[in-house]
Amino acid sequence: MKVLQGIGASPGIAIGRLFFFMGAIHPVDRQLIEDPPAEIERFEVARQASIDSLHQIYERALEEIGPKDSAIFQIHAMLLDDLDYVASVTQIIQEEHVNAEYAVYQTAMRLFDVFSSIDDDYMRQRGADVLDISKRLLRTLTGAKEQNLDEVNGQVIIAADDLMPSETIRLDQSKALAFVTREGSRHSHTAILARTMGIPAVVGLEDAFDCLADRVEVIVDGMTGEVCVEPDAETLERYIARRGQYLAACKRLAKLRDQPSITKDGMRVEITANVGSIGDVEIAVKNGAEGIGLFRSEGLYLGRNEVPTEGEQFVIYREALERMPGKRVIIRTLDLGADKRAPCLGLLREDNPAMGSRAIRYCLSHPALFCTQLRALLRASVYGHLALLIPMVTSLEEVHRTKALIEEIKRDLDNEGIPYANNYEFGVMIETPAAAMISDRLAQEVDFFSVGTNDLTQYTLATDRTNRSLSALYSPRHPAVLGLVRMAVENGRRHGVWTGVCGESATDPDLIPVFLSMGVAELSVAPPAILDVREKVRALDLTKARLDGRTKGF
């Protein structure tokens, strides 16, 4: 037996035999051709067929996993229309008189090398996307069929160098027990899709992947990142027991779906969901969310050639509100920039994008875009309990300018006879040290605070949250971060403003009692984490937790 260590990308334990999915891009023979224009035309036909195929995959994915996670297929279709990509393939065919397959392969590997050399996770992922679209093109040009699990009897564990998003979504989920890959990270598209689909996954095995063989029995632990190859009887028995415990825990947590989130000493806290699509809202409902604590509206903009219209946005916001009757739905206004880029907005590259034109800064400098979203939100407000959330606030002026735009839109809606609700809530995110430091004044302008601990930690500690080499320095438990959170909570409470936490630390078992002891009224987490956090809250006695907190240094 061998135990391989990778990255746990999607929770769960799977036991089964490997099925090698040979999806990697392979070298292509260089063949001389006599008619470059005809070969370029053959490339163009294949390129358009590939784009059409991606549009079909997108429509299927839209139904299965929602708009946020399916947007990658729109991005891939756009990459096949990229002028640099098309020009490179065309130029190689024209100048070297070679076959289209070879030109596509050379272009793919050149661009992949360029993207892979950039020390940025987002840009490295673009390299994987280039390989994905190139593989699709090569299959179309050669007439090769896409691999699938149709001929597999029973369920298997998929092994691949790396599963591209289009390959992942097309796999027969009823036959896929788990994913195991050589490449990849927790933040790759495939990892995200695996979590959305509820399939255990271990990625990033690197050289250890070579220890795997087709049809060999393995155990995949998506929580620890371990892959046990040809497990002995004792190990198999241990993991069967662990899988049973995991499933029993899931079943136990399911009983808390409709239970209140109240500590043993009587403090009530709302446990809500962070979502990015209507599909996520449905998952939140199934997991007993007490509302939506963060609806990331930028998901509507990602992977699009055109900005979503007011009507399109209105339909999404209304549906989110209608699916949460009587419960608060906090919709964050557009938060694009930094590592989140939307082709439809034409965002400029910046040397330091995390501190550049993003979120409320971008919106206020593009008032027409911002007002379109605000109109859609106000129109949808009559269908439920809406709360508007403004991201990346650093000054009172940003709040005043946003409120002025809202009042102007209200006057326009009144003149047009379009209804809107006046009982919506208006809040700001506390995710910069500046916002925390002026929270006493901000509290006089808003109804609630939402603490984004991910960015607050990054900006407070001057530590890039995406830089793996600095991961040891990135800690939401740092006294400086917790001091700023406490400052915001206390300033809010003095003015009757409630505070929620929507960063990843809202699931930290050590920080949950700290936040509640401060007076945090809401914890917003990923939908699958709702019941686990509820169980932790219900087991708390805050009197004891305060004492424990002193000994832990919180």
Coordinates of C-alpha atoms in Angstrom, one line a residue:
M1 CA 0.0 0.0 0.0
K2 CA 1.1 3.5 -0.8
V3 CA -0.3 6.8 0.6
L4 CA 0.0 9.8 -1.7
Q5 CA -0.5 13.3 -0.5
G6 CA -2.3 15.9 -2.6
I7 CA -4.6 18.8 -1.9
G8 CA -8.1 18.1 -0.6
A9 CA -10.3 20.1 -3.0
S10 CA -13.8 18.7 -2.3
P11 CA -14.9 16.9 0.9
G12 CA -16.0 13.3 1.2
I13 CA -14.4 9.8 1.1
A14 CA -14.6 7.5 -1.9
I15 CA -13.4 4.0 -2.4
G16 CA -13.2 2.4 -5.8
R17 CA -11.2 1.6 -8.9
L18 CA -9.4 4.1 -11.0
F19 CA -10.4 5.0 -14.5
F20 CA -7.7 7.0 -16.4
F21 CA -9.3 9.8 -18.3
M22 CA -6.7 10.6 -21.0
G23 CA -7.6 14.2 -21.6
A24 CA -4.2 15.7 -21.7
I25 CA -3.0 17.6 -24.9
H26 CA -0.4 15.5 -26.7
P27 CA 2.2 16.5 -29.3
V28 CA 0.9 16.8 -32.8
D29 CA 2.9 15.8 -36.0
R30 CA 4.0 18.5 -38.2
Q31 CA 2.7 18.0 -41.8
L32 CA 3.4 20.2 -44.8
I33 CA 0.4 21.3 -46.8
E34 CA 0.1 22.8 -50.3
D35 CA -2.9 25.1 -49.8
P36 CA -2.6 27.4 -46.7
P37 CA -5.8 29.3 -47.4
A38 CA -7.8 26.0 -47.6
E39 CA -6.1 24.9 -44.3
I40 CA -7.0 28.2 -42.7
E41 CA -10.6 27.7 -43.8
R42 CA -10.6 24.2 -42.2
F43 CA -9.3 25.8 -39.0
E44 CA -12.1 28.4 -39.1
V45 CA -14.8 25.8 -39.6
A46 CA -13.5 23.7 -36.7
R47 CA -13.2 26.8 -34.5
Q48 CA -16.8 27.8 -35.1
A49 CA -18.0 24.2 -34.5
S50 CA -16.0 24.3 -31.2
I51 CA -17.6 27.6 -30.2
D52 CA -21.1 26.2 -30.9
S53 CA -20.3 23.1 -28.8
L54 CA -19.2 25.3 -25.9
H55 CA -22.5 27.2 -26.1
Q56 CA -24.4 23.9 -25.9
I57 CA -22.3 22.9 -22.8
Y58 CA -23.0 26.3 -21.2
E59 CA -26.7 25.8 -21.6
R60 CA -26.5 22.4 -20.0
A61 CA -24.3 23.7 -17.2
L62 CA -26.6 26.6 -16.6
E63 CA -29.4 24.2 -15.6
E64 CA -27.1 21.9 -13.5
I65 CA -24.8 24.2 -11.6
G66 CA -26.1 27.8 -12.1
P67 CA -24.8 30.9 -13.9
K68 CA -21.8 31.5 -11.7
D69 CA -20.0 28.2 -12.2
S70 CA -21.1 27.7 -15.8
A71 CA -19.7 31.1 -16.9
I72 CA -16.3 29.4 -17.6
F73 CA -17.8 27.9 -20.8
Q74 CA -18.7 31.4 -22.0
I75 CA -15.2 32.5 -21.3
H76 CA -13.8 29.5 -23.3
A77 CA -16.0 30.5 -26.2
M78 CA -14.7 34.0 -26.0
L79 CA -11.1 32.7 -25.9
L80 CA -11.7 30.9 -29.2
D81 CA -12.6 34.3 -30.6
D82 CA -9.5 36.0 -29.2
L83 CA -7.7 37.9 -31.9
D84 CA -4.2 37.0 -30.7
Y85 CA -5.0 33.3 -30.5
V86 CA -6.6 33.2 -34.0
A87 CA -3.9 35.3 -35.5
S88 CA -1.2 33.0 -34.1
V89 CA -2.7 29.8 -35.5
T90 CA -3.4 31.5 -38.9
Q91 CA 0.1 32.9 -39.1
I92 CA 1.8 29.6 -38.4
I93 CA -0.3 27.9 -41.1
Q94 CA 0.4 30.7 -43.6
E95 CA 4.1 31.1 -43.0
E96 CA 5.1 27.5 -42.4
H97 CA 2.7 25.8 -44.7
V98 CA 1.7 23.3 -42.0
N99 CA -1.4 21.5 -40.9
A100 CA -3.9 23.3 -38.7
E101 CA -3.5 20.7 -35.9
Y102 CA 0.2 21.5 -35.6
A103 CA -0.5 25.3 -35.6
V104 CA -3.1 24.9 -32.8
Y105 CA -0.8 22.8 -30.7
Q106 CA 2.2 25.2 -31.1
T107 CA 0.0 28.2 -30.2
A108 CA -1.5 26.4 -27.2
M109 CA 1.9 25.4 -25.8
R110 CA 3.4 28.9 -26.4
L111 CA 0.6 30.6 -24.6
F112 CA 0.5 28.0 -21.8
D113 CA 4.2 28.6 -21.2
V114 CA 3.6 32.4 -21.1
F115 CA 0.7 32.2 -18.6
S116 CA 2.4 29.5 -16.4
S117 CA 5.5 31.7 -16.0
I118 CA 3.4 34.5 -14.3
D119 CA 3.4 34.4 -10.5
D120 CA -0.4 34.8 -10.3
D121 CA -3.0 32.1 -9.7
Y122 CA -5.6 33.8 -11.9
M123 CA -3.2 34.1 -14.9
R124 CA -1.9 30.5 -14.5
Q125 CA -5.6 29.4 -14.7
R126 CA -5.8 31.2 -18.0
G127 CA -3.1 28.9 -19.3
A128 CA -5.2 25.9 -18.3
D129 CA -8.1 27.5 -20.2
V130 CA -6.0 27.9 -23.3
L131 CA -5.2 24.1 -23.2
D132 CA -8.8 23.3 -22.8
I133 CA -10.0 25.2 -25.8
S134 CA -7.1 23.9 -27.9
K135 CA -7.9 20.3 -27.0
R136 CA -11.4 20.9 -28.1
L137 CA -10.2 22.4 -31.4
L138 CA -7.9 19.4 -32.0
R139 CA -10.7 16.9 -31.4
T140 CA -12.9 18.8 -33.8
L141 CA -10.1 18.9 -36.5
T142 CA -9.2 15.2 -36.1
G143 CA -12.8 14.0 -35.7
A144 CA -11.8 12.3 -32.4
K145 CA -14.6 11.5 -29.9
E146 CA -14.6 13.0 -26.4
Q147 CA -14.0 10.4 -23.7
N148 CA -16.9 9.6 -21.5
L149 CA -18.0 6.9 -19.0
D150 CA -20.7 5.4 -21.2
E151 CA -18.8 2.1 -21.6
V152 CA -17.8 1.8 -17.9
N153 CA -19.7 -0.7 -15.7
G154 CA -20.4 0.6 -12.3
Q155 CA -18.8 3.6 -10.5
V156 CA -15.1 4.6 -10.8
I157 CA -12.7 7.2 -9.5
I158 CA -11.5 9.4 -12.3
A159 CA -7.8 9.9 -12.6
A160 CA -6.3 12.5 -15.0
D161 CA -3.4 14.8 -15.4
D162 CA -5.9 17.6 -15.1
L163 CA -9.6 17.8 -15.7
M164 CA -10.6 20.7 -17.7
P165 CA -14.0 22.4 -16.8
S166 CA -15.7 21.3 -20.0
E167 CA -14.5 17.7 -19.4
T168 CA -15.7 17.8 -15.8
I169 CA -19.2 19.0 -16.5
R170 CA -19.6 16.4 -19.3
L171 CA -18.7 13.4 -17.1
D172 CA -21.5 11.1 -16.1
Q173 CA -21.9 12.1 -12.4
S174 CA -23.7 8.9 -11.6
K175 CA -20.5 6.9 -12.4
A176 CA -17.9 9.3 -11.0
L177 CA -17.2 8.5 -7.3
A178 CA -14.3 11.0 -7.1
F179 CA -11.6 13.0 -9.0
V180 CA -7.9 12.6 -8.6
T181 CA -5.5 14.8 -10.6
R182 CA -1.8 15.5 -11.1
E183 CA -2.3 19.2 -11.5
G184 CA -4.7 21.7 -10.0
S185 CA -5.3 23.7 -6.8
R186 CA -8.2 24.3 -4.4
H187 CA -9.1 27.4 -6.4
S188 CA -9.1 25.8 -9.9
H189 CA -12.3 25.7 -11.9
T190 CA -12.3 21.9 -11.6
A191 CA -12.1 22.0 -7.8
I192 CA -14.9 24.5 -7.7
L193 CA -17.1 22.4 -10.0
A194 CA -16.3 19.2 -7.9
R195 CA -17.5 21.0 -4.8
T196 CA -20.6 22.3 -6.6
M197 CA -21.4 18.8 -7.9
G198 CA -20.7 17.2 -4.4
I199 CA -18.0 14.9 -5.7
P200 CA -14.9 14.2 -3.5
A201 CA -11.7 15.4 -5.1
V202 CA -7.9 15.4 -4.5
V203 CA -5.8 17.6 -6.8
G204 CA -2.2 18.6 -7.1
L205 CA -0.6 15.1 -6.6
E206 CA 2.2 16.2 -8.9
D207 CA 4.9 13.4 -9.3
A208 CA 3.1 11.1 -6.9
F209 CA 0.4 10.8 -9.6
D210 CA 2.8 8.4 -11.4
C211 CA 2.2 5.8 -8.7
L212 CA -1.3 5.4 -10.0
A213 CA -2.4 2.8 -12.5
D214 CA -5.6 2.1 -14.4
R215 CA -8.2 -0.1 -12.6
V216 CA -6.2 -0.1 -9.3
E217 CA -8.3 0.2 -6.1
V218 CA -7.8 3.5 -4.2
I219 CA -9.2 5.4 -1.4
V220 CA -9.7 9.2 -1.9
D221 CA -10.0 11.5 1.1
G222 CA -11.2 14.9 -0.2
M223 CA -10.7 16.4 3.3
T224 CA -7.1 15.5 4.0
G225 CA -5.9 15.2 0.4
E226 CA -4.7 11.6 0.9
V227 CA -5.0 8.9 -1.8
C228 CA -4.3 5.3 -0.6
V229 CA -3.2 3.1 -3.4
E230 CA -4.1 -0.7 -3.1
P231 CA -5.1 -0.3 0.6
D232 CA -4.6 -3.3 2.9
A233 CA -7.5 -4.8 4.7
E234 CA -6.9 -2.8 7.9
T235 CA -6.7 0.6 6.1
L236 CA -9.8 -0.3 4.0
E237 CA -11.7 -1.1 7.1
R238 CA -10.6 2.1 8.8
Y239 CA -11.7 4.2 5.9
I240 CA -15.0 2.5 5.5
A241 CA -15.6 3.4 9.2
R242 CA -14.5 7.0 8.5
R243 CA -16.8 7.2 5.5
G244 CA -19.6 5.9 7.6
Q245 CA -18.9 8.5 10.3
Y246 CA -18.8 11.3 7.7
L247 CA -22.1 10.2 6.2
A248 CA -23.6 9.9 9.7
A249 CA -22.4 13.4 10.5
C250 CA -24.0 14.7 7.4
K251 CA -27.2 12.9 8.4
R252 CA -27.0 14.2 11.9
L253 CA -26.5 17.8 10.7
A254 CA -29.5 17.5 8.4
K255 CA -31.7 17.3 11.5
L256 CA -30.7 20.8 12.4
R257 CA -32.0 22.2 9.1
D258 CA -35.1 23.9 10.7
Q259 CA -33.6 24.4 14.2
P260 CA -32.9 27.9 15.6
S261 CA -29.3 29.0 15.9
I262 CA -29.2 29.8 19.7
T263 CA -26.3 29.3 22.1
K264 CA -26.8 27.4 25.3
D265 CA -26.9 30.7 27.2
G266 CA -29.6 32.1 25.0
M267 CA -27.9 34.3 22.3
R268 CA -29.6 34.1 19.0
V269 CA -27.5 34.5 15.8
E270 CA -28.6 34.3 12.2
I271 CA -26.7 31.8 10.1
T272 CA -27.0 32.8 6.4
A273 CA -25.4 31.9 3.1
N274 CA -22.8 33.3 0.8
V275 CA -24.0 32.7 -2.8
G276 CA -23.1 33.7 -6.3
S277 CA -26.1 32.4 -8.3
I278 CA -29.8 31.3 -8.1
G279 CA -28.6 27.7 -8.0
D280 CA -26.6 28.5 -4.9
V281 CA -29.7 30.0 -3.3
E282 CA -31.5 26.7 -3.8
I283 CA -28.6 24.9 -2.0
A284 CA -28.8 27.5 0.8
V285 CA -32.5 26.8 1.2
K286 CA -31.9 23.0 1.4
N287 CA -29.3 23.6 4.1
G288 CA -31.6 25.7 6.3
A289 CA -30.1 29.1 5.6
E290 CA -31.8 31.8 7.7
G291 CA -31.3 34.3 4.8
I292 CA -28.7 35.3 2.3
G293 CA -25.8 37.1 4.0
L294 CA -23.9 37.8 0.7
F295 CA -25.2 37.6 -2.8
R296 CA -22.2 38.3 -5.1
S297 CA -23.8 40.1 -7.9
E298 CA -20.6 40.2 -10.0
G299 CA -21.4 36.6 -11.0
L300 CA -23.9 38.2 -13.4
Y301 CA -21.1 40.0 -15.3
L302 CA -18.5 37.3 -15.5
G303 CA -18.0 35.4 -18.8
R304 CA -20.1 37.8 -20.8
N305 CA -19.4 39.8 -23.9
E306 CA -22.0 42.4 -22.9
V307 CA -23.0 44.0 -19.6
P308 CA -26.3 42.4 -18.2
T309 CA -29.2 44.7 -18.8
E310 CA -31.4 46.1 -16.1
G311 CA -34.1 43.6 -17.1
E312 CA -31.8 40.6 -16.8
Q313 CA -30.6 41.8 -13.4
F314 CA -34.1 42.5 -12.1
V315 CA -35.2 39.0 -12.9
I316 CA -32.3 37.4 -11.0
Y317 CA -32.7 39.7 -8.0
R318 CA -36.4 39.2 -7.9
E319 CA -36.0 35.4 -8.0
A320 CA -33.4 35.4 -5.2
L321 CA -35.8 37.4 -3.0
E322 CA -38.8 35.2 -3.9
R323 CA -36.9 32.1 -3.0
M324 CA -36.3 33.5 0.5
P325 CA -39.8 34.7 1.6
G326 CA -39.7 36.6 4.8
K327 CA -35.9 36.4 5.1
R328 CA -33.3 39.0 4.5
V329 CA -31.4 38.8 1.2
I330 CA -28.2 40.9 1.2
I331 CA -27.1 41.7 -2.3
R332 CA -23.6 43.2 -2.7
T333 CA -23.3 45.7 -5.5
L334 CA -20.8 45.0 -8.2
D335 CA -17.4 44.0 -6.8
L336 CA -15.1 43.5 -9.8
G337 CA -11.4 44.2 -10.1
A338 CA -8.3 42.7 -8.5
D339 CA -8.5 38.9 -9.3
K340 CA -12.1 39.2 -10.6
R341 CA -12.3 40.4 -14.1
A342 CA -15.2 40.6 -16.5
P343 CA -14.4 40.8 -20.3
C344 CA -17.6 42.9 -20.8
L345 CA -16.3 45.8 -18.8
G346 CA -12.9 46.0 -20.4
L347 CA -11.0 46.5 -17.1
L348 CA -7.5 47.8 -17.4
R349 CA -4.5 45.8 -16.1
E350 CA -3.1 47.4 -13.0
D351 CA 0.3 47.0 -11.3
N352 CA -1.5 46.5 -7.9
P353 CA -5.1 45.6 -8.7
A354 CA -6.0 44.7 -5.1
M355 CA -5.6 48.4 -4.3
G356 CA -6.8 49.7 -7.6
S357 CA -10.0 50.6 -9.3
R358 CA -12.4 47.9 -7.9
A359 CA -15.8 47.6 -6.3
I360 CA -17.4 50.9 -5.2
R361 CA -14.5 52.9 -6.7
Y362 CA -15.1 51.4 -10.1
C363 CA -18.9 51.8 -9.8
L364 CA -18.8 55.5 -8.8
S365 CA -16.5 56.2 -11.7
H366 CA -19.0 54.5 -14.0
P367 CA -22.3 55.9 -12.8
A368 CA -24.4 54.7 -15.8
L369 CA -23.3 51.1 -15.1
F370 CA -23.9 51.5 -11.3
C371 CA -27.3 53.1 -11.8
T372 CA -28.5 50.3 -14.0
Q373 CA -27.8 47.8 -11.2
L374 CA -29.3 50.1 -8.5
R375 CA -32.5 50.5 -10.6
A376 CA -32.8 46.7 -11.0
L377 CA -32.3 46.2 -7.2
L378 CA -34.8 48.8 -6.2
R379 CA -37.4 47.4 -8.6
A380 CA -36.8 43.9 -7.2
S381 CA -37.2 45.2 -3.6
V382 CA -41.0 44.8 -3.6
Y383 CA -40.6 41.0 -3.8
G384 CA -38.9 40.4 -0.5
H385 CA -36.6 41.7 2.3
L386 CA -33.8 43.4 0.3
A387 CA -30.6 44.7 1.9
L388 CA -28.1 46.6 -0.3
L389 CA -24.4 46.1 0.6
I390 CA -21.7 48.4 -0.7
P391 CA -18.2 46.8 -1.0
M392 CA -14.7 48.2 -0.4
V393 CA -15.8 51.4 1.4
T394 CA -13.0 53.7 2.6
S395 CA -14.8 57.0 3.1
L396 CA -18.0 58.7 4.0
E397 CA -18.0 60.4 0.6
E398 CA -18.5 57.0 -1.1
V399 CA -21.6 56.3 1.0
H400 CA -23.0 59.8 0.4
R401 CA -22.5 59.6 -3.4
T402 CA -24.1 56.1 -3.5
K403 CA -27.1 57.3 -1.4
A404 CA -27.5 60.4 -3.7
L405 CA -27.6 58.1 -6.7
I406 CA -30.3 55.9 -5.1
E407 CA -32.4 59.0 -4.3
E408 CA -32.1 60.2 -7.9
I409 CA -33.2 56.7 -9.2
K410 CA -36.2 56.7 -6.8
R411 CA -37.3 60.0 -8.3
D412 CA -37.1 58.6 -11.8
L413 CA -39.0 55.4 -10.7
D414 CA -41.7 57.6 -9.2
N415 CA -42.0 59.6 -12.4
E416 CA -42.3 56.3 -14.4
G417 CA -44.8 54.8 -12.0
I418 CA -42.5 51.9 -11.2
P419 CA -43.0 50.6 -7.6
Y420 CA -40.1 50.0 -5.2
A421 CA -40.0 49.3 -1.4
N422 CA -38.8 51.9 1.1
N423 CA -38.1 49.3 3.8
Y424 CA -34.9 47.9 2.3
E425 CA -31.8 48.0 4.4
F426 CA -28.6 49.8 3.4
G427 CA -25.2 48.6 4.6
V428 CA -21.4 48.8 4.0
M429 CA -18.7 46.2 4.1
I430 CA -16.0 46.5 6.7
E431 CA -13.1 45.1 4.8
T432 CA -10.6 47.9 4.9
P433 CA -8.8 49.3 8.0
A434 CA -10.1 52.7 6.9
A435 CA -13.8 51.5 7.2
A436 CA -13.2 50.0 10.6
M437 CA -11.4 53.2 11.8
I438 CA -14.3 55.5 10.7
S439 CA -17.0 53.0 11.6
D440 CA -18.4 55.4 14.3
R441 CA -19.3 57.8 11.5
L442 CA -20.3 55.2 9.0
A443 CA -22.8 53.8 11.6
Q444 CA -24.7 57.0 11.5
E445 CA -25.3 56.5 7.7
V446 CA -26.2 52.8 7.4
D447 CA -28.4 50.1 8.8
F448 CA -25.8 47.3 9.1
F449 CA -22.2 46.4 8.7
S450 CA -20.9 43.2 7.0
V451 CA -17.3 42.3 7.9
G452 CA -15.4 40.8 5.1
T453 CA -12.6 39.1 7.1
N454 CA -10.8 37.9 3.9
D455 CA -9.9 41.3 2.6
L456 CA -9.7 42.9 6.1
T457 CA -7.0 40.5 7.0
Q458 CA -5.2 41.1 3.7
Y459 CA -5.2 44.8 4.0
T460 CA -4.5 45.0 7.7
L461 CA -1.5 42.6 7.6
A462 CA -0.3 43.8 4.2
T463 CA -0.3 40.2 3.1
D464 CA -1.5 39.1 -0.3
R465 CA -4.2 36.5 0.3
T466 CA -3.4 34.7 -3.0
N467 CA 0.3 34.5 -2.3
R468 CA 1.0 30.9 -1.2
S469 CA 4.5 31.8 0.2
L470 CA 2.9 34.2 2.6
S471 CA 0.2 31.9 3.8
A472 CA 1.8 31.6 7.3
L473 CA 1.5 35.4 7.7
Y474 CA -2.2 35.5 6.6
S475 CA -4.3 35.0 9.8
P476 CA -7.8 36.4 10.6
R477 CA -6.9 35.5 14.2
H478 CA -4.2 38.3 14.3
P479 CA -5.0 40.7 17.2
A480 CA -4.9 43.7 14.8
V481 CA -7.6 42.1 12.7
L482 CA -9.8 41.1 15.6
G483 CA -9.3 44.6 17.1
L484 CA -10.7 46.2 14.0
V485 CA -13.6 43.8 14.0
R486 CA -14.4 44.6 17.6
M487 CA -14.1 48.3 16.9
A488 CA -16.7 48.1 14.1
V489 CA -19.1 46.0 16.1
E490 CA -19.0 48.3 19.2
N491 CA -19.4 51.5 17.1
G492 CA -22.3 49.9 15.2
R493 CA -24.0 48.8 18.4
R494 CA -23.8 52.4 19.8
H495 CA -25.9 53.6 16.9
G496 CA -28.3 50.7 16.6
V497 CA -26.5 49.1 13.7
W498 CA -26.1 45.3 13.6
T499 CA -23.0 43.6 12.3
G500 CA -22.5 40.3 10.4
V501 CA -19.4 38.5 9.4
C502 CA -19.3 37.1 5.8
G503 CA -15.6 36.1 5.4
E504 CA -14.3 32.5 5.6
S505 CA -13.4 33.0 9.3
A506 CA -17.2 32.8 10.0
T507 CA -16.7 29.0 9.9
D508 CA -13.6 29.0 12.2
P509 CA -14.6 27.0 15.4
D510 CA -12.2 29.1 17.5
L511 CA -13.4 32.5 16.1
I512 CA -17.1 31.8 16.2
P513 CA -17.3 32.3 20.0
V514 CA -15.0 35.3 19.7
F515 CA -17.3 37.0 17.2
L516 CA -20.5 36.2 19.1
S517 CA -18.9 37.5 22.3
M518 CA -18.2 40.7 20.5
G519 CA -21.8 41.0 19.6
V520 CA -21.8 39.8 16.0
A521 CA -25.4 39.1 15.1
E522 CA -25.0 37.1 11.8
L523 CA -22.5 34.6 10.4
S524 CA -22.7 34.1 6.6
V525 CA -21.0 31.1 5.2
A526 CA -20.9 28.8 2.1
P527 CA -24.2 26.8 1.9
P528 CA -22.6 23.4 2.7
A529 CA -21.2 24.8 5.9
I530 CA -24.4 26.2 7.3
L531 CA -25.5 23.2 9.4
D532 CA -22.0 22.6 10.7
V533 CA -21.8 26.2 11.9
R534 CA -25.3 25.9 13.4
E535 CA -24.2 22.9 15.4
K536 CA -21.2 24.7 16.7
V537 CA -23.3 27.7 17.7
R538 CA -25.9 25.6 19.5
A539 CA -23.1 23.9 21.5
L540 CA -21.7 27.2 22.8
D541 CA -21.9 28.7 26.2
L542 CA -20.6 32.2 25.7
T543 CA -19.9 32.8 29.3
K544 CA -17.4 29.9 29.2
A545 CA -16.2 30.9 25.7
R546 CA -15.2 34.4 27.0
L547 CA -13.0 32.8 29.6
D548 CA -11.5 30.4 27.1
G549 CA -10.9 33.3 24.7
R550 CA -8.7 35.1 27.3
T551 CA -6.5 32.0 27.6
K552 CA -6.2 31.7 23.8
G553 CA -5.2 35.3 23.4
F554 CA -8.2 36.4 21.6

